GROMACS .gro file of C-alpha atoms in nm:
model
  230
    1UNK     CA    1  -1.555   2.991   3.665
    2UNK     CA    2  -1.443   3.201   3.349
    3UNK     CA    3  -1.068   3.073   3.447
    4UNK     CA    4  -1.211   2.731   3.458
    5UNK     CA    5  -1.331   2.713   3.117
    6UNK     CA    6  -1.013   2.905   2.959
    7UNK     CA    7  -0.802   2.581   3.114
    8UNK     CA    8  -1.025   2.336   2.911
    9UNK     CA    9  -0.902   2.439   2.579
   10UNK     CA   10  -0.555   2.397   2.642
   11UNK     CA   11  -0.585   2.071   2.862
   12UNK     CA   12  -0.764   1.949   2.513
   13UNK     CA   13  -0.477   2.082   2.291
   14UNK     CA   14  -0.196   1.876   2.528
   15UNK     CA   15  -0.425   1.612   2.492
   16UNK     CA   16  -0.441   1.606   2.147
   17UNK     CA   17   0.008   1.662   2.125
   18UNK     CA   18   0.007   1.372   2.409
   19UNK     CA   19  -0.201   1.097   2.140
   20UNK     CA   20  -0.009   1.248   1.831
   21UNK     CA   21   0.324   1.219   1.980
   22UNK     CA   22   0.274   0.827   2.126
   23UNK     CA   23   0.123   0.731   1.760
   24UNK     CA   24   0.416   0.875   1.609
   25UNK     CA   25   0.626   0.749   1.918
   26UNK     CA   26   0.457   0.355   1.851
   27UNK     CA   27   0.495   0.449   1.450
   28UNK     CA   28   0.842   0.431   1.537
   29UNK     CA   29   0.907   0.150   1.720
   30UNK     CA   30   0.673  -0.068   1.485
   31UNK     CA   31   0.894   0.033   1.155
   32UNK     CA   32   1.224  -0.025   1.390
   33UNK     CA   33   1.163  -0.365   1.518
   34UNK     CA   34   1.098  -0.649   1.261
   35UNK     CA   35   0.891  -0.937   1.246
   36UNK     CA   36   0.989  -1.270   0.983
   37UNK     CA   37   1.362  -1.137   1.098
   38UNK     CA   38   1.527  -1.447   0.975
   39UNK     CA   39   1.351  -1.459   0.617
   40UNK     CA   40   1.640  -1.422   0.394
   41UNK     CA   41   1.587  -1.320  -0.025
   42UNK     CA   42   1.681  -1.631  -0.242
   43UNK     CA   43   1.919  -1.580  -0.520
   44UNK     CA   44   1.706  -1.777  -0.797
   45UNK     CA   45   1.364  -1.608  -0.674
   46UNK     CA   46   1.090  -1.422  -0.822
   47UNK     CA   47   1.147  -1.044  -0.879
   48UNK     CA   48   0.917  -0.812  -0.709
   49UNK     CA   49   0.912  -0.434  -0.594
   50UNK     CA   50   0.808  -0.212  -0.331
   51UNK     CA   51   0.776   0.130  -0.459
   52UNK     CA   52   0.698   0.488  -0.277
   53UNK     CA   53   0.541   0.809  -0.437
   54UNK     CA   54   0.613   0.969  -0.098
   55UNK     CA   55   0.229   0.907   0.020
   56UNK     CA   56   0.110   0.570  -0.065
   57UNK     CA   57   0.315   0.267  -0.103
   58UNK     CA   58   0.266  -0.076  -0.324
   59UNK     CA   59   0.374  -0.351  -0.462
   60UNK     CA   60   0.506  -0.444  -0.803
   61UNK     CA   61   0.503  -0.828  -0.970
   62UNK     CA   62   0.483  -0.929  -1.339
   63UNK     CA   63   0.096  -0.938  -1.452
   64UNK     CA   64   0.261  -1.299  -1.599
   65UNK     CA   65   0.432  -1.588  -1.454
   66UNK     CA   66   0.448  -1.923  -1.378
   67UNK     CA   67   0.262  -1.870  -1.031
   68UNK     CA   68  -0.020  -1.672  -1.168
   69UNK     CA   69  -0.154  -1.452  -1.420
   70UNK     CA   70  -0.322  -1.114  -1.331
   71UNK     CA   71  -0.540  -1.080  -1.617
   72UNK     CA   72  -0.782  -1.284  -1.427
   73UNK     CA   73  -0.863  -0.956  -1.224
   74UNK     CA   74  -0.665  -0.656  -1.431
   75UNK     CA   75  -0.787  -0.679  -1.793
   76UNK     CA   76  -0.636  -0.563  -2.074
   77UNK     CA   77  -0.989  -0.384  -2.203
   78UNK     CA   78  -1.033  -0.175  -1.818
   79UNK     CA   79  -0.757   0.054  -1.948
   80UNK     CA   80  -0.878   0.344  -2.186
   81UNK     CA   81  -0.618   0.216  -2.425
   82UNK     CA   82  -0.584  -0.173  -2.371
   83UNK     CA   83  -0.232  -0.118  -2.569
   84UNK     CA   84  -0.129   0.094  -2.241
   85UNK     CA   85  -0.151  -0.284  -2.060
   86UNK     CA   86   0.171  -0.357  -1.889
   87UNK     CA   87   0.439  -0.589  -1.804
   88UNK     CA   88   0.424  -0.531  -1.425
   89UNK     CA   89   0.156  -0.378  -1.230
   90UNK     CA   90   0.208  -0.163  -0.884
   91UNK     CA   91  -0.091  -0.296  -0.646
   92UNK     CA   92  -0.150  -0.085  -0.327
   93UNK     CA   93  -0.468  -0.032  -0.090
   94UNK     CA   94  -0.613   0.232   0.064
   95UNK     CA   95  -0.909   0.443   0.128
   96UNK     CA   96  -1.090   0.616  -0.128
   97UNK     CA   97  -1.146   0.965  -0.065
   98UNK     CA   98  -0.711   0.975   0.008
   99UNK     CA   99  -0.657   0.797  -0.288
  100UNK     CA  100  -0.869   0.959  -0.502
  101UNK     CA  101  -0.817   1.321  -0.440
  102UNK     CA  102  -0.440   1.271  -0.301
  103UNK     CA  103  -0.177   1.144  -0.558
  104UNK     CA  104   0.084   1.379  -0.302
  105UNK     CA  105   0.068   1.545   0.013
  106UNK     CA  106  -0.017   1.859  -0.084
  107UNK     CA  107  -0.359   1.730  -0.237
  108UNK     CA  108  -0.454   1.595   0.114
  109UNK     CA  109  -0.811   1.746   0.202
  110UNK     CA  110  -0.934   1.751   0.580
  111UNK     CA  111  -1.249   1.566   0.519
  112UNK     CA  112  -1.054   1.337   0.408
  113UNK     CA  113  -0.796   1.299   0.647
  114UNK     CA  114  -1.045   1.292   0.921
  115UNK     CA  115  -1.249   0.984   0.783
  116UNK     CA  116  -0.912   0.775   0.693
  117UNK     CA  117  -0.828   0.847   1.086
  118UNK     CA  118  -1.117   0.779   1.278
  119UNK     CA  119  -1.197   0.499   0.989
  120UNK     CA  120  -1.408   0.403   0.638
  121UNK     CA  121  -1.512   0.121   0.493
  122UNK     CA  122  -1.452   0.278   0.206
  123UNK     CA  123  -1.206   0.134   0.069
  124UNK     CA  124  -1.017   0.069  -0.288
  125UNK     CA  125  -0.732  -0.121  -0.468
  126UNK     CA  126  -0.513   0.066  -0.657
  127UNK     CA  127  -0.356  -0.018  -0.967
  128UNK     CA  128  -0.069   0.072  -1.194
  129UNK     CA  129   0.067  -0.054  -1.501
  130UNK     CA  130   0.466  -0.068  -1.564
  131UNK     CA  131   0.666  -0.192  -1.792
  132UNK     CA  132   0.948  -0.394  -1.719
  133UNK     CA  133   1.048  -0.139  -1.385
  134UNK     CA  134   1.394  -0.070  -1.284
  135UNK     CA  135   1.501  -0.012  -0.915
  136UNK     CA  136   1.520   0.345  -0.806
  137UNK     CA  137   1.705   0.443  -0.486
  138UNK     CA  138   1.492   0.659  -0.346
  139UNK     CA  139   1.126   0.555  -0.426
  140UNK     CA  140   1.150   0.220  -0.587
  141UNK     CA  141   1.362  -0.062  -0.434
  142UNK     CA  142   1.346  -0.486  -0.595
  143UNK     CA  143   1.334  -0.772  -0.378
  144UNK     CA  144   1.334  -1.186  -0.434
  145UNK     CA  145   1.065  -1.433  -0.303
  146UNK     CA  146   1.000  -1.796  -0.330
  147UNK     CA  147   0.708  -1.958  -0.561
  148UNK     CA  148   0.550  -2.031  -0.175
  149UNK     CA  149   0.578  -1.645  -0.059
  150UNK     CA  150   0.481  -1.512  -0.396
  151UNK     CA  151   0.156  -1.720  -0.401
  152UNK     CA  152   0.084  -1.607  -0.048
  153UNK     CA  153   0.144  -1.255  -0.182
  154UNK     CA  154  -0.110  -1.338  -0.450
  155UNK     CA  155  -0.389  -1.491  -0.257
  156UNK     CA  156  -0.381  -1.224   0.041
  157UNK     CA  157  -0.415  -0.946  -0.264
  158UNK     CA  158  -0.677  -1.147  -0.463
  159UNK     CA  159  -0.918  -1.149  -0.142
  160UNK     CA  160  -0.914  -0.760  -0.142
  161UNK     CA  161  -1.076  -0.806  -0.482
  162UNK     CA  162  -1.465  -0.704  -0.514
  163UNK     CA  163  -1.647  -0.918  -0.773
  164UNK     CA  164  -1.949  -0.853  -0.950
  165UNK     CA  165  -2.251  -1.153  -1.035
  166UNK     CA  166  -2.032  -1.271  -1.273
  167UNK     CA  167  -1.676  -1.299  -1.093
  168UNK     CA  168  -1.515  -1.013  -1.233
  169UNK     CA  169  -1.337  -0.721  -1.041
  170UNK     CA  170  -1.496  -0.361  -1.079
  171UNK     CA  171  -1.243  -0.131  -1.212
  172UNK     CA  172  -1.273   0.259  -1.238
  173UNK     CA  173  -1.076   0.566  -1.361
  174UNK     CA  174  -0.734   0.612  -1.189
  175UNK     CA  175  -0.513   0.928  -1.217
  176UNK     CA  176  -0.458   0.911  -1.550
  177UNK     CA  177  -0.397   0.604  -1.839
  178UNK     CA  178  -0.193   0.390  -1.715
  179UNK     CA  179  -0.388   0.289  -1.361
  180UNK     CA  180  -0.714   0.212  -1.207
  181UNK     CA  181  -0.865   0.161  -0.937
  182UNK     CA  182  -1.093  -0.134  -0.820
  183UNK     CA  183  -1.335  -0.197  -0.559
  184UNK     CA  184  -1.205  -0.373  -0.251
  185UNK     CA  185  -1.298  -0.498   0.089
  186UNK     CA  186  -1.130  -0.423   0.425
  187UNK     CA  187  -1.113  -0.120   0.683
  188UNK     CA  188  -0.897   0.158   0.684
  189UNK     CA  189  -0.799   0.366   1.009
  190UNK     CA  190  -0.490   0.555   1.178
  191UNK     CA  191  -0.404   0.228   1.276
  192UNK     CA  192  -0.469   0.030   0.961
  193UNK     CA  193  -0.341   0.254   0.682
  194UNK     CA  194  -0.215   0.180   0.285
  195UNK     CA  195   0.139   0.166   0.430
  196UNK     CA  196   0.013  -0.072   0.708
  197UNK     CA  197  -0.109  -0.286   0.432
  198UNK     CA  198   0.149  -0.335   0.257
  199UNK     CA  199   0.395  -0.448   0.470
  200UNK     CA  200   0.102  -0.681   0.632
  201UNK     CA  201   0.062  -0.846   0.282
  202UNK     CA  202   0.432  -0.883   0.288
  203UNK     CA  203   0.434  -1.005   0.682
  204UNK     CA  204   0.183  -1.237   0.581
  205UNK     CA  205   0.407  -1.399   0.341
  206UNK     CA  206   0.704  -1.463   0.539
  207UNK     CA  207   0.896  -1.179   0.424
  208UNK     CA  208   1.107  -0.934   0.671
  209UNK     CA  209   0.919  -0.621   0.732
  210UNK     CA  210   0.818  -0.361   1.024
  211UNK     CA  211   0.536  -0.517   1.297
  212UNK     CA  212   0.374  -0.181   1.231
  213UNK     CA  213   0.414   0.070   0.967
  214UNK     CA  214   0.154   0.340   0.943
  215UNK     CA  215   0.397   0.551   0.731
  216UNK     CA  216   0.581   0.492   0.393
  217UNK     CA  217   0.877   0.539   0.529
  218UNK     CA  218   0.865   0.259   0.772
  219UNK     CA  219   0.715   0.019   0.496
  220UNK     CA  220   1.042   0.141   0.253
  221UNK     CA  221   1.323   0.068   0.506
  222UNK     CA  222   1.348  -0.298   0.503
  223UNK     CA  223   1.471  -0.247   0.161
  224UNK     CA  224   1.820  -0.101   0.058
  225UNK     CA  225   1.817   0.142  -0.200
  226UNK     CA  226   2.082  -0.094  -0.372
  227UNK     CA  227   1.751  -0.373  -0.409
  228UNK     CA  228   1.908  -0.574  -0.173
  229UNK     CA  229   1.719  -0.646   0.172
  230UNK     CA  230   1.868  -0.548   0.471
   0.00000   0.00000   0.00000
């Protein structure tokens, strides 16, 4: 009997190795093979970015353009120092206990990480201002889309959006100045994470990207570090 019980521990533990190493197994295949694989970049398009901090990925686009204008949602007067406003803003989504107490890795907490895996409701937009951004090989890489993707980019962001009584979006203190973060809708998991997100906003659109990309990495790699597309 007391041999019996020792052997449950361990089956547990290669249980555990057996679910991590086909999530990381499927994490692979998903940022591999591509869905959208004919879209192709215009030449004459509109100038977006997806950028990396090595955790959490997003998406850059002017605040103004012709398609839209993000002041709607991202006002000037949210920031401590409306002046701080930007030309671009980086837009990602995630879930708020990461996002808020993990800017890197090393900030990750367990409570945490065990509510963004098994899933939360909890749930927030993230928001930083730029102005006029550069591509960077190794974290931030450009990318051109029609007027028809971009505004499918827009409207699949806008509905994340949480609006008060009065139609406006409910910002809160970021990491520091330049960002925010605003209430949002949706629900994050292991298999629906910020990274996942972003290339689904992007998949949604038309635009090449991994069928499944849990991890930044998988999100990044359908982008040259040149900011040309593969």
């Amino acid at each position: 009997m007391a041999t019996s019980r020792m052997k449950w521990p361990k089956r547990i533990a290669k249980a555990i190795s057996a679910v991590v190493m086909l999530y990381l197994t499927a994490a692979l295949f998903g940022s591999i093979f591509p869905a959208n694989q004919l879209w192709q970049s215009p030449d004459d398009g509109i100038e977006l970015f997806i950028e990396t901090n090595g955790l959490h990925t997003g998406i850059i686009m002017p605040i103004q353009s012709e398609v839209y204008d993000w002041s709607e949602l991202v006002r000037p007067e949210h920031l401590s120092q409306p002046s701080d406003y930007g030309s671009h803003i980086l837009v990602g989504w995630g879930h708020e206990g990461v996002y808020r107490n993990t800017e890197h890795w090393q900030d990750l907490r367990f409570q945490d990480a065990a509510s963004a895996i098994f899933g939360s409701s909890d749930v927030l937009l993230h928001v930083y201002h730029l102005n006029y951004p550069q591509a960077y090989p190794h974290y931030r890489r450009s990318f051109k889309v029609t007027e028809a993707e971009y505004r499918s980019i827009i409207e699949t962001i806008k509905l994340r959006f949480v609006r008060d009584e009065t139609g406006h979006s409910i910002p809160s203190p970021g990491y520091g100045k330049y960002d925010l973060f605003y209430k949002s809708r949706g629900h994050y998991n292991a298999f629906y994470t910020c990274n996942s997100w972003t290339s689904d906003v992007l998949r949604q659109a038309g635009i090449r990207t991994g069928i499944w990309t849990p991890f930044q990495g998988g999100a990044m790699r359908w982008f040259l570090e040149s900011g040309t597309e593969n």
